[in-house]
mmCIF file of C-alpha atoms in Angstrom:
data_model
loop_
_atom_site.group_PDB
_atom_site.id
_atom_site.type_symbol
_atom_site.label_atom_id
_atom_site.label_comp_id
_atom_site.label_asym_id
_atom_site.label_seq_id
_atom_site.Cartn_x
_atom_site.Cartn_y
_atom_site.Cartn_z
ATOM 1 C CA MET A 1 -43.904 351.414 24.959
ATOM 2 C CA THR A 2 -44.850 352.673 21.554
ATOM 3 C CA ALA A 3 -46.718 355.721 20.448
ATOM 4 C CA GLN A 4 -48.552 356.087 17.274
ATOM 5 C CA GLY A 5 -51.454 358.266 16.195
ATOM 6 C CA VAL A 6 -52.305 359.715 19.597
ATOM 7 C CA ALA A 7 -53.009 363.316 20.443
ATOM 8 C CA SER A 8 -50.056 365.643 20.706
ATOM 9 C CA GLN A 9 -47.944 365.190 23.795
ATOM 10 C CA THR A 10 -49.535 368.197 25.485
ATOM 11 C CA GLY A 11 -52.936 366.538 25.080
ATOM 12 C CA SER A 12 -54.259 369.451 23.019
ATOM 13 C CA GLY A 13 -55.107 367.451 19.913
ATOM 14 C CA PRO A 14 -53.324 366.346 16.767
ATOM 15 C CA GLU A 15 -50.440 368.353 15.387
ATOM 16 C CA PRO A 16 -50.834 369.656 11.832
ATOM 17 C CA PRO A 17 -48.688 368.147 9.069
ATOM 18 C CA ASN A 18 -46.278 371.103 9.010
ATOM 19 C CA THR A 19 -45.462 370.900 12.728
ATOM 20 C CA PRO A 20 -41.689 370.931 13.383
ATOM 21 C CA LEU A 21 -40.202 367.585 14.336
ATOM 22 C CA ASN A 22 -39.258 368.779 17.856
ATOM 23 C CA GLN A 23 -35.905 367.014 17.807
ATOM 24 C CA GLY A 24 -35.078 368.259 21.291
ATOM 25 C CA ARG A 25 -38.069 366.545 22.881
ATOM 26 C CA PRO A 26 -38.500 362.768 22.915
ATOM 27 C CA HIS A 27 -41.395 361.349 20.938
ATOM 28 C CA SER A 28 -42.811 357.929 21.713
ATOM 29 C CA ALA A 29 -43.001 356.860 18.052
ATOM 30 C CA ARG A 30 -39.316 357.643 17.596
ATOM 31 C CA MET A 31 -38.503 355.835 20.848
ATOM 32 C CA TYR A 32 -40.356 352.803 19.486
ATOM 33 C CA ASP A 33 -38.289 353.084 16.312
ATOM 34 C CA TYR A 34 -35.187 352.916 18.509
ATOM 35 C CA PHE A 35 -36.493 349.855 20.375
ATOM 36 C CA LEU A 36 -37.061 348.165 16.997
ATOM 37 C CA GLY A 37 -33.478 348.913 15.961
ATOM 38 C CA GLY A 38 -34.398 351.751 13.603
ATOM 39 C CA LYS A 39 -32.445 354.898 12.802
ATOM 40 C CA ASP A 40 -35.232 357.489 12.625
ATOM 41 C CA ASN A 41 -34.716 358.893 16.112
ATOM 42 C CA TYR A 42 -32.828 361.716 17.772
ATOM 43 C CA VAL A 43 -30.614 362.217 20.816
ATOM 44 C CA ALA A 44 -33.578 363.095 23.064
ATOM 45 C CA ASP A 45 -35.373 359.917 21.961
ATOM 46 C CA ARG A 46 -32.329 357.742 22.587
ATOM 47 C CA GLU A 47 -31.719 359.277 26.012
ATOM 48 C CA ALA A 48 -35.302 358.624 27.086
ATOM 49 C CA ALA A 49 -35.177 355.118 25.617
ATOM 50 C CA ALA A 50 -31.953 354.398 27.516
ATOM 51 C CA LYS A 51 -33.697 355.361 30.765
ATOM 52 C CA VAL A 52 -36.552 352.990 29.958
ATOM 53 C CA LEU A 53 -34.060 350.205 29.276
ATOM 54 C CA THR A 54 -32.580 350.569 32.756
ATOM 55 C CA LEU A 55 -36.051 350.045 34.246
ATOM 56 C CA TRP A 56 -37.463 347.502 31.794
ATOM 57 C CA PRO A 57 -34.567 345.617 30.172
ATOM 58 C CA GLY A 58 -37.017 343.558 28.113
ATOM 59 C CA VAL A 59 -38.575 346.538 26.344
ATOM 60 C CA MET A 60 -36.711 345.912 23.069
ATOM 61 C CA ILE A 61 -37.837 342.282 23.147
ATOM 62 C CA ALA A 62 -41.370 343.479 23.872
ATOM 63 C CA ALA A 63 -41.368 345.870 20.909
ATOM 64 C CA ARG A 64 -40.068 343.270 18.486
ATOM 65 C CA THR A 65 -42.354 340.527 19.810
ATOM 66 C CA ASN A 66 -45.326 342.825 19.448
ATOM 67 C CA ARG A 67 -44.284 343.701 15.894
ATOM 68 C CA ALA A 68 -43.964 340.024 14.982
ATOM 69 C CA TRP A 69 -47.423 339.390 16.464
ATOM 70 C CA MET A 70 -48.891 342.144 14.291
ATOM 71 C CA HIS A 71 -47.450 340.428 11.222
ATOM 72 C CA ARG A 72 -49.059 337.123 12.238
ATOM 73 C CA ALA A 73 -52.411 338.784 12.939
ATOM 74 C CA ILE A 74 -52.486 340.422 9.503
ATOM 75 C CA GLN A 75 -51.363 337.173 7.872
ATOM 76 C CA PHE A 76 -54.220 335.367 9.636
ATOM 77 C CA LEU A 77 -56.823 337.912 8.530
ATOM 78 C CA ALA A 78 -55.647 338.027 4.925
ATOM 79 C CA ALA A 79 -55.045 334.300 4.451
ATOM 80 C CA GLU A 80 -57.698 332.689 6.680
ATOM 81 C CA ARG A 81 -60.467 335.281 6.933
ATOM 82 C CA GLY A 82 -60.253 336.843 3.481
ATOM 83 C CA ILE A 83 -59.902 340.428 4.673
ATOM 84 C CA ARG A 84 -58.798 342.786 1.910
ATOM 85 C CA GLN A 85 -59.186 346.173 3.633
ATOM 86 C CA PHE A 86 -57.078 347.404 6.539
ATOM 87 C CA LEU A 87 -57.167 350.604 8.602
ATOM 88 C CA ASP A 88 -54.019 351.021 10.689
ATOM 89 C CA ILE A 89 -54.340 353.839 13.228
ATOM 90 C CA GLY A 90 -51.054 354.554 14.950
ATOM 91 C CA THR A 91 -48.804 353.565 12.084
ATOM 92 C CA GLY A 92 -45.591 354.809 13.612
ATOM 93 C CA ILE A 93 -42.388 355.190 11.649
ATOM 94 C CA PRO A 94 -42.519 352.646 8.802
ATOM 95 C CA THR A 95 -40.476 349.521 9.535
ATOM 96 C CA ARG A 96 -40.367 346.763 6.927
ATOM 97 C CA PRO A 97 -42.243 344.631 6.462
ATOM 98 C CA ASN A 98 -45.062 347.123 6.887
ATOM 99 C CA LEU A 99 -48.677 346.067 7.289
ATOM 100 C CA HIS A 100 -49.510 346.474 3.598
ATOM 101 C CA GLU A 101 -46.489 344.388 2.609
ATOM 102 C CA VAL A 102 -47.728 341.522 4.772
ATOM 103 C CA ALA A 103 -51.313 341.784 3.504
ATOM 104 C CA GLN A 104 -50.398 342.304 -0.157
ATOM 105 C CA GLY A 105 -47.855 339.492 0.039
ATOM 106 C CA ILE A 106 -50.882 337.234 0.490
ATOM 107 C CA ALA A 107 -53.501 339.189 -1.478
ATOM 108 C CA PRO A 108 -51.945 341.810 -3.795
ATOM 109 C CA GLU A 109 -55.293 343.545 -4.202
ATOM 110 C CA SER A 110 -55.441 344.472 -0.505
ATOM 111 C CA ARG A 111 -56.127 348.104 0.368
ATOM 112 C CA VAL A 112 -54.515 349.745 3.377
ATOM 113 C CA VAL A 113 -54.941 353.173 4.959
ATOM 114 C CA TYR A 114 -52.370 354.298 7.499
ATOM 115 C CA VAL A 115 -53.129 356.984 10.113
ATOM 116 C CA ASP A 116 -50.720 358.858 12.365
ATOM 117 C CA ASN A 117 -50.209 362.353 13.715
ATOM 118 C CA ASP A 118 -46.408 362.420 13.928
ATOM 119 C CA PRO A 119 -44.770 364.695 11.320
ATOM 120 C CA ILE A 120 -41.804 362.325 10.971
ATOM 121 C CA VAL A 121 -44.202 359.549 9.921
ATOM 122 C CA LEU A 122 -45.643 361.858 7.291
ATOM 123 C CA ALA A 123 -42.114 362.532 6.046
ATOM 124 C CA HIS A 124 -41.499 358.811 5.477
ATOM 125 C CA ALA A 125 -44.954 357.673 4.384
ATOM 126 C CA GLN A 126 -44.826 358.644 0.720
ATOM 127 C CA THR A 127 -41.528 356.882 0.092
ATOM 128 C CA LEU A 128 -41.930 353.778 2.270
ATOM 129 C CA LEU A 129 -45.638 352.956 2.111
ATOM 130 C CA LYS A 130 -45.862 352.092 -1.572
ATOM 131 C CA SER A 131 -48.626 349.739 -2.638
ATOM 132 C CA HIS A 132 -48.483 346.683 -4.838
ATOM 133 C CA PRO A 133 -49.854 347.714 -8.264
ATOM 134 C CA GLU A 134 -52.991 345.607 -7.753
ATOM 135 C CA GLY A 135 -53.828 347.206 -4.391
ATOM 136 C CA ARG A 136 -53.915 350.665 -2.838
ATOM 137 C CA THR A 137 -52.347 352.428 0.131
ATOM 138 C CA ALA A 138 -52.996 355.874 1.535
ATOM 139 C CA TYR A 139 -51.804 357.930 4.478
ATOM 140 C CA VAL A 140 -54.073 360.114 6.623
ATOM 141 C CA HIS A 141 -52.659 362.671 9.031
ATOM 142 C CA GLY A 142 -55.129 362.122 11.846
ATOM 143 C CA ASP A 143 -55.632 361.395 15.506
ATOM 144 C CA ILE A 144 -57.304 358.601 17.454
ATOM 145 C CA THR A 145 -59.096 361.225 19.554
ATOM 146 C CA GLU A 146 -60.995 362.374 16.442
ATOM 147 C CA PRO A 147 -62.346 359.116 14.947
ATOM 148 C CA GLU A 148 -65.060 360.728 12.803
ATOM 149 C CA THR A 149 -62.485 363.008 11.179
ATOM 150 C CA ILE A 150 -60.361 359.990 10.280
ATOM 151 C CA LEU A 151 -63.313 358.069 8.884
ATOM 152 C CA ALA A 152 -64.512 361.012 6.790
ATOM 153 C CA SER A 153 -61.110 361.780 5.286
ATOM 154 C CA PRO A 154 -61.239 361.746 1.455
ATOM 155 C CA ASP A 155 -57.899 359.925 1.452
ATOM 156 C CA LEU A 156 -59.558 357.126 3.408
ATOM 157 C CA THR A 157 -62.884 357.008 1.576
ATOM 158 C CA GLU A 158 -61.135 356.857 -1.805
ATOM 159 C CA VAL A 159 -59.326 353.674 -0.749
ATOM 160 C CA LEU A 160 -61.612 351.867 1.709
ATOM 161 C CA ASP A 161 -65.258 350.904 1.275
ATOM 162 C CA LEU A 162 -66.621 351.030 4.812
ATOM 163 C CA SER A 163 -69.731 349.141 3.752
ATOM 164 C CA ARG A 164 -67.487 346.072 3.429
ATOM 165 C CA PRO A 165 -65.366 344.370 6.143
ATOM 166 C CA VAL A 166 -62.272 346.189 7.354
ATOM 167 C CA ALA A 167 -59.568 345.132 9.796
ATOM 168 C CA LEU A 168 -59.001 347.972 12.262
ATOM 169 C CA SER A 169 -55.475 347.849 13.664
ATOM 170 C CA LEU A 170 -54.807 349.570 17.011
ATOM 171 C CA VAL A 171 -51.440 348.044 17.793
ATOM 172 C CA SER A 172 -49.454 349.455 20.725
ATOM 173 C CA LEU A 173 -51.575 352.589 20.673
ATOM 174 C CA LEU A 174 -54.122 352.676 23.468
ATOM 175 C CA HIS A 175 -51.648 352.694 26.343
ATOM 176 C CA PHE A 176 -51.005 356.272 25.185
ATOM 177 C CA VAL A 177 -54.676 357.162 25.610
ATOM 178 C CA PRO A 178 -55.411 357.758 29.313
ATOM 179 C CA ASP A 179 -58.832 357.095 30.756
ATOM 180 C CA ASP A 180 -59.791 360.770 30.889
ATOM 181 C CA TRP A 181 -59.555 360.858 27.067
ATOM 182 C CA GLY A 182 -62.305 358.233 26.831
ATOM 183 C CA PRO A 183 -60.411 355.392 25.129
ATOM 184 C CA TYR A 184 -63.250 352.862 25.296
ATOM 185 C CA ASP A 185 -65.648 355.297 23.687
ATOM 186 C CA LEU A 186 -63.116 356.141 20.964
ATOM 187 C CA VAL A 187 -62.681 352.478 20.054
ATOM 188 C CA GLN A 188 -66.438 351.902 20.106
ATOM 189 C CA ARG A 189 -67.019 354.815 17.729
ATOM 190 C CA LEU A 190 -64.499 353.377 15.290
ATOM 191 C CA VAL A 191 -65.916 349.851 15.509
ATOM 192 C CA ASP A 192 -69.487 351.130 15.136
ATOM 193 C CA ALA A 193 -68.534 352.655 11.770
ATOM 194 C CA LEU A 194 -67.313 349.314 10.396
ATOM 195 C CA ALA A 195 -69.374 346.741 8.529
ATOM 196 C CA PRO A 196 -70.305 343.362 10.022
ATOM 197 C CA GLY A 197 -67.505 340.890 9.420
ATOM 198 C CA SER A 198 -64.867 343.489 10.289
ATOM 199 C CA PHE A 199 -62.108 342.796 12.808
ATOM 200 C CA LEU A 200 -60.359 344.662 15.620
ATOM 201 C CA VAL A 201 -56.622 343.985 15.986
ATOM 202 C CA LEU A 202 -55.317 345.337 19.291
ATOM 203 C CA SER A 203 -52.302 345.055 21.580
ATOM 204 C CA HIS A 204 -51.627 346.857 24.850
ATOM 205 C CA ILE A 205 -48.950 347.000 27.545
ATOM 206 C CA THR A 206 -49.946 345.496 30.882
ATOM 207 C CA PRO A 207 -48.624 345.608 34.463
ATOM 208 C CA ASP A 208 -49.839 342.041 35.040
ATOM 209 C CA PHE A 209 -46.423 340.363 34.702
ATOM 210 C CA ASP A 210 -43.873 342.947 35.858
ATOM 211 C CA PRO A 211 -45.753 345.759 37.599
ATOM 212 C CA GLU A 212 -42.687 347.564 38.946
ATOM 213 C CA ALA A 213 -40.899 347.806 35.585
ATOM 214 C CA THR A 214 -43.963 348.815 33.600
ATOM 215 C CA GLN A 215 -45.158 351.373 36.159
ATOM 216 C CA LYS A 216 -41.736 353.003 36.331
ATOM 217 C CA THR A 217 -41.604 353.059 32.539
ATOM 218 C CA VAL A 218 -44.867 354.996 32.445
ATOM 219 C CA GLN A 219 -43.332 357.492 34.854
ATOM 220 C CA VAL A 220 -40.426 358.041 32.455
ATOM 221 C CA TYR A 221 -42.845 358.856 29.655
ATOM 222 C CA HIS A 222 -44.918 361.127 31.897
ATOM 223 C CA SER A 223 -41.792 363.009 33.004
ATOM 224 C CA ARG A 224 -41.126 363.818 29.363
ATOM 225 C CA GLY A 225 -44.629 365.038 28.627
ATOM 226 C CA ILE A 226 -45.854 361.841 26.961
ATOM 227 C CA PRO A 227 -49.254 360.579 28.149
ATOM 228 C CA GLY A 228 -49.622 356.937 29.058
ATOM 229 C CA GLN A 229 -51.656 354.410 30.999
ATOM 230 C CA ILE A 230 -51.060 350.703 31.267
ATOM 231 C CA ARG A 231 -53.996 348.347 31.833
ATOM 232 C CA THR A 232 -54.726 344.935 33.295
ATOM 233 C CA ARG A 233 -56.044 341.984 31.335
ATOM 234 C CA ASP A 234 -59.639 342.775 32.286
ATOM 235 C CA GLU A 235 -59.197 346.396 31.261
ATOM 236 C CA VAL A 236 -57.706 345.429 27.901
ATOM 237 C CA GLU A 237 -60.427 342.848 27.292
ATOM 238 C CA ARG A 238 -63.020 345.580 27.753
ATOM 239 C CA PHE A 239 -61.909 347.097 24.420
ATOM 240 C CA PHE A 240 -63.361 343.988 22.740
ATOM 241 C CA THR A 241 -66.817 344.358 24.310
ATOM 242 C CA GLY A 242 -69.509 343.196 21.879
ATOM 243 C CA LEU A 243 -66.977 341.475 19.609
ATOM 244 C CA GLU A 244 -66.093 337.813 19.225
ATOM 245 C CA LEU A 245 -62.453 337.122 20.095
ATOM 246 C CA VAL A 246 -60.915 334.588 17.728
ATOM 247 C CA GLU A 247 -58.828 331.751 19.104
ATOM 248 C CA PRO A 248 -56.738 331.769 21.226
ATOM 249 C CA GLY A 249 -58.537 334.808 22.663
ATOM 250 C CA LEU A 250 -56.736 337.558 24.531
ATOM 251 C CA GLU A 251 -53.218 336.235 24.903
ATOM 252 C CA VAL A 252 -49.617 337.324 25.354
ATOM 253 C CA PRO A 253 -48.393 338.023 21.800
ATOM 254 C CA HIS A 254 -45.654 335.385 21.797
ATOM 255 C CA ARG A 255 -48.271 332.658 22.317
ATOM 256 C CA TRP A 256 -50.846 333.942 19.804
ATOM 257 C CA ARG A 257 -50.993 331.697 16.723
ATOM 258 C CA THR A 258 -47.329 330.784 16.768
ATOM 259 C CA ASP A 259 -48.017 328.405 13.881
ATOM 260 C CA LEU A 260 -47.947 331.546 11.730
ATOM 261 C CA ALA A 261 -44.510 332.655 12.967
ATOM 262 C CA GLU A 262 -42.306 334.246 10.333
ATOM 263 C CA SER A 263 -38.869 332.853 9.651
ATOM 264 C CA ASP A 264 -37.478 336.402 9.380
ATOM 265 C CA SER A 265 -39.198 337.908 12.414
ATOM 266 C CA HIS A 266 -35.955 337.853 14.482
ATOM 267 C CA VAL A 267 -38.046 336.799 17.466
ATOM 268 C CA GLU A 268 -38.213 333.211 18.581
ATOM 269 C CA THR A 269 -41.545 332.998 20.383
ATOM 270 C CA GLY A 270 -40.315 330.296 22.724
ATOM 271 C CA ASP A 271 -37.315 332.339 23.895
ATOM 272 C CA VAL A 272 -39.133 335.246 25.538
ATOM 273 C CA THR A 273 -40.892 335.497 28.869
ATOM 274 C CA ASP A 274 -44.206 337.063 29.833
ATOM 275 C CA GLU A 275 -42.328 339.527 32.057
ATOM 276 C CA GLU A 276 -40.134 340.698 29.185
ATOM 277 C CA VAL A 277 -43.034 341.187 26.817
ATOM 278 C CA SER A 278 -45.730 342.466 29.227
ATOM 279 C CA PHE A 279 -48.357 342.829 26.517
ATOM 280 C CA TRP A 280 -51.842 341.509 25.876
ATOM 281 C CA ALA A 281 -52.939 341.033 22.275
ATOM 282 C CA GLY A 282 -56.071 339.881 20.506
ATOM 283 C CA VAL A 283 -58.111 339.816 17.317
ATOM 284 C CA ALA A 284 -61.914 339.974 17.413
ATOM 285 C CA ARG A 285 -64.734 339.874 14.853
ATOM 286 C CA LYS A 286 -67.732 342.174 14.602
ATOM 287 C CA SER A 287 -70.909 340.196 13.937
#
């Protein structure tokens, strides 16, 4: 599982930028960094991640497959749909290539705003999220549970023109937003603020393929104070209500537009199983 841009682990809202990094308590974004092979994690994160690995051995494959899917989705939107503005809520610890590097590799003028509430992401953002000279990037310390605050941030409005199409990226985020936080309403409020021709890019863990492993994984996160809720295909599809899913629709990420697979993704889409990945992913257009 990954965690990016959700409310603080106590559920009391986003932490301010000067919040200590809480090295003694695992954080889902740092655990995701570990699953991706990163180094921006602490002993508590690695211990929790090791417990997850005993229950869901495919979790590292899932994280990397999901990351590779995100790259393909952004490549598709930039190259085939002409999108030049991207709002990535739940950025997580930057791992190259980052979203703006994929988009600006196709269209250097692309503009990207990253949003997260983890102080360690803030610590890395200014050095690792550098824009191509023709484009723009910005970082907003914000929380998915406060969509209007994100959308009104001066750092966002200086970079993105919300009267023009935007790709909203909610990748590996919403399984950290339980139902009693109103996740469907939160997504709808974000989508409602976007211009026609915008897109929603979303992936989500599911119990559909390996219910025992994924359910036990959620319990590990819960036991460490990290909120989480996995959802079935129908429940994930509900996030796209009112939008037009692009082909191939809601799909496991390793079978979504594999013609766009990157040579350096380190994930061979044909070598992973649905049980290992246990994600649904999709891209949909707002009319």
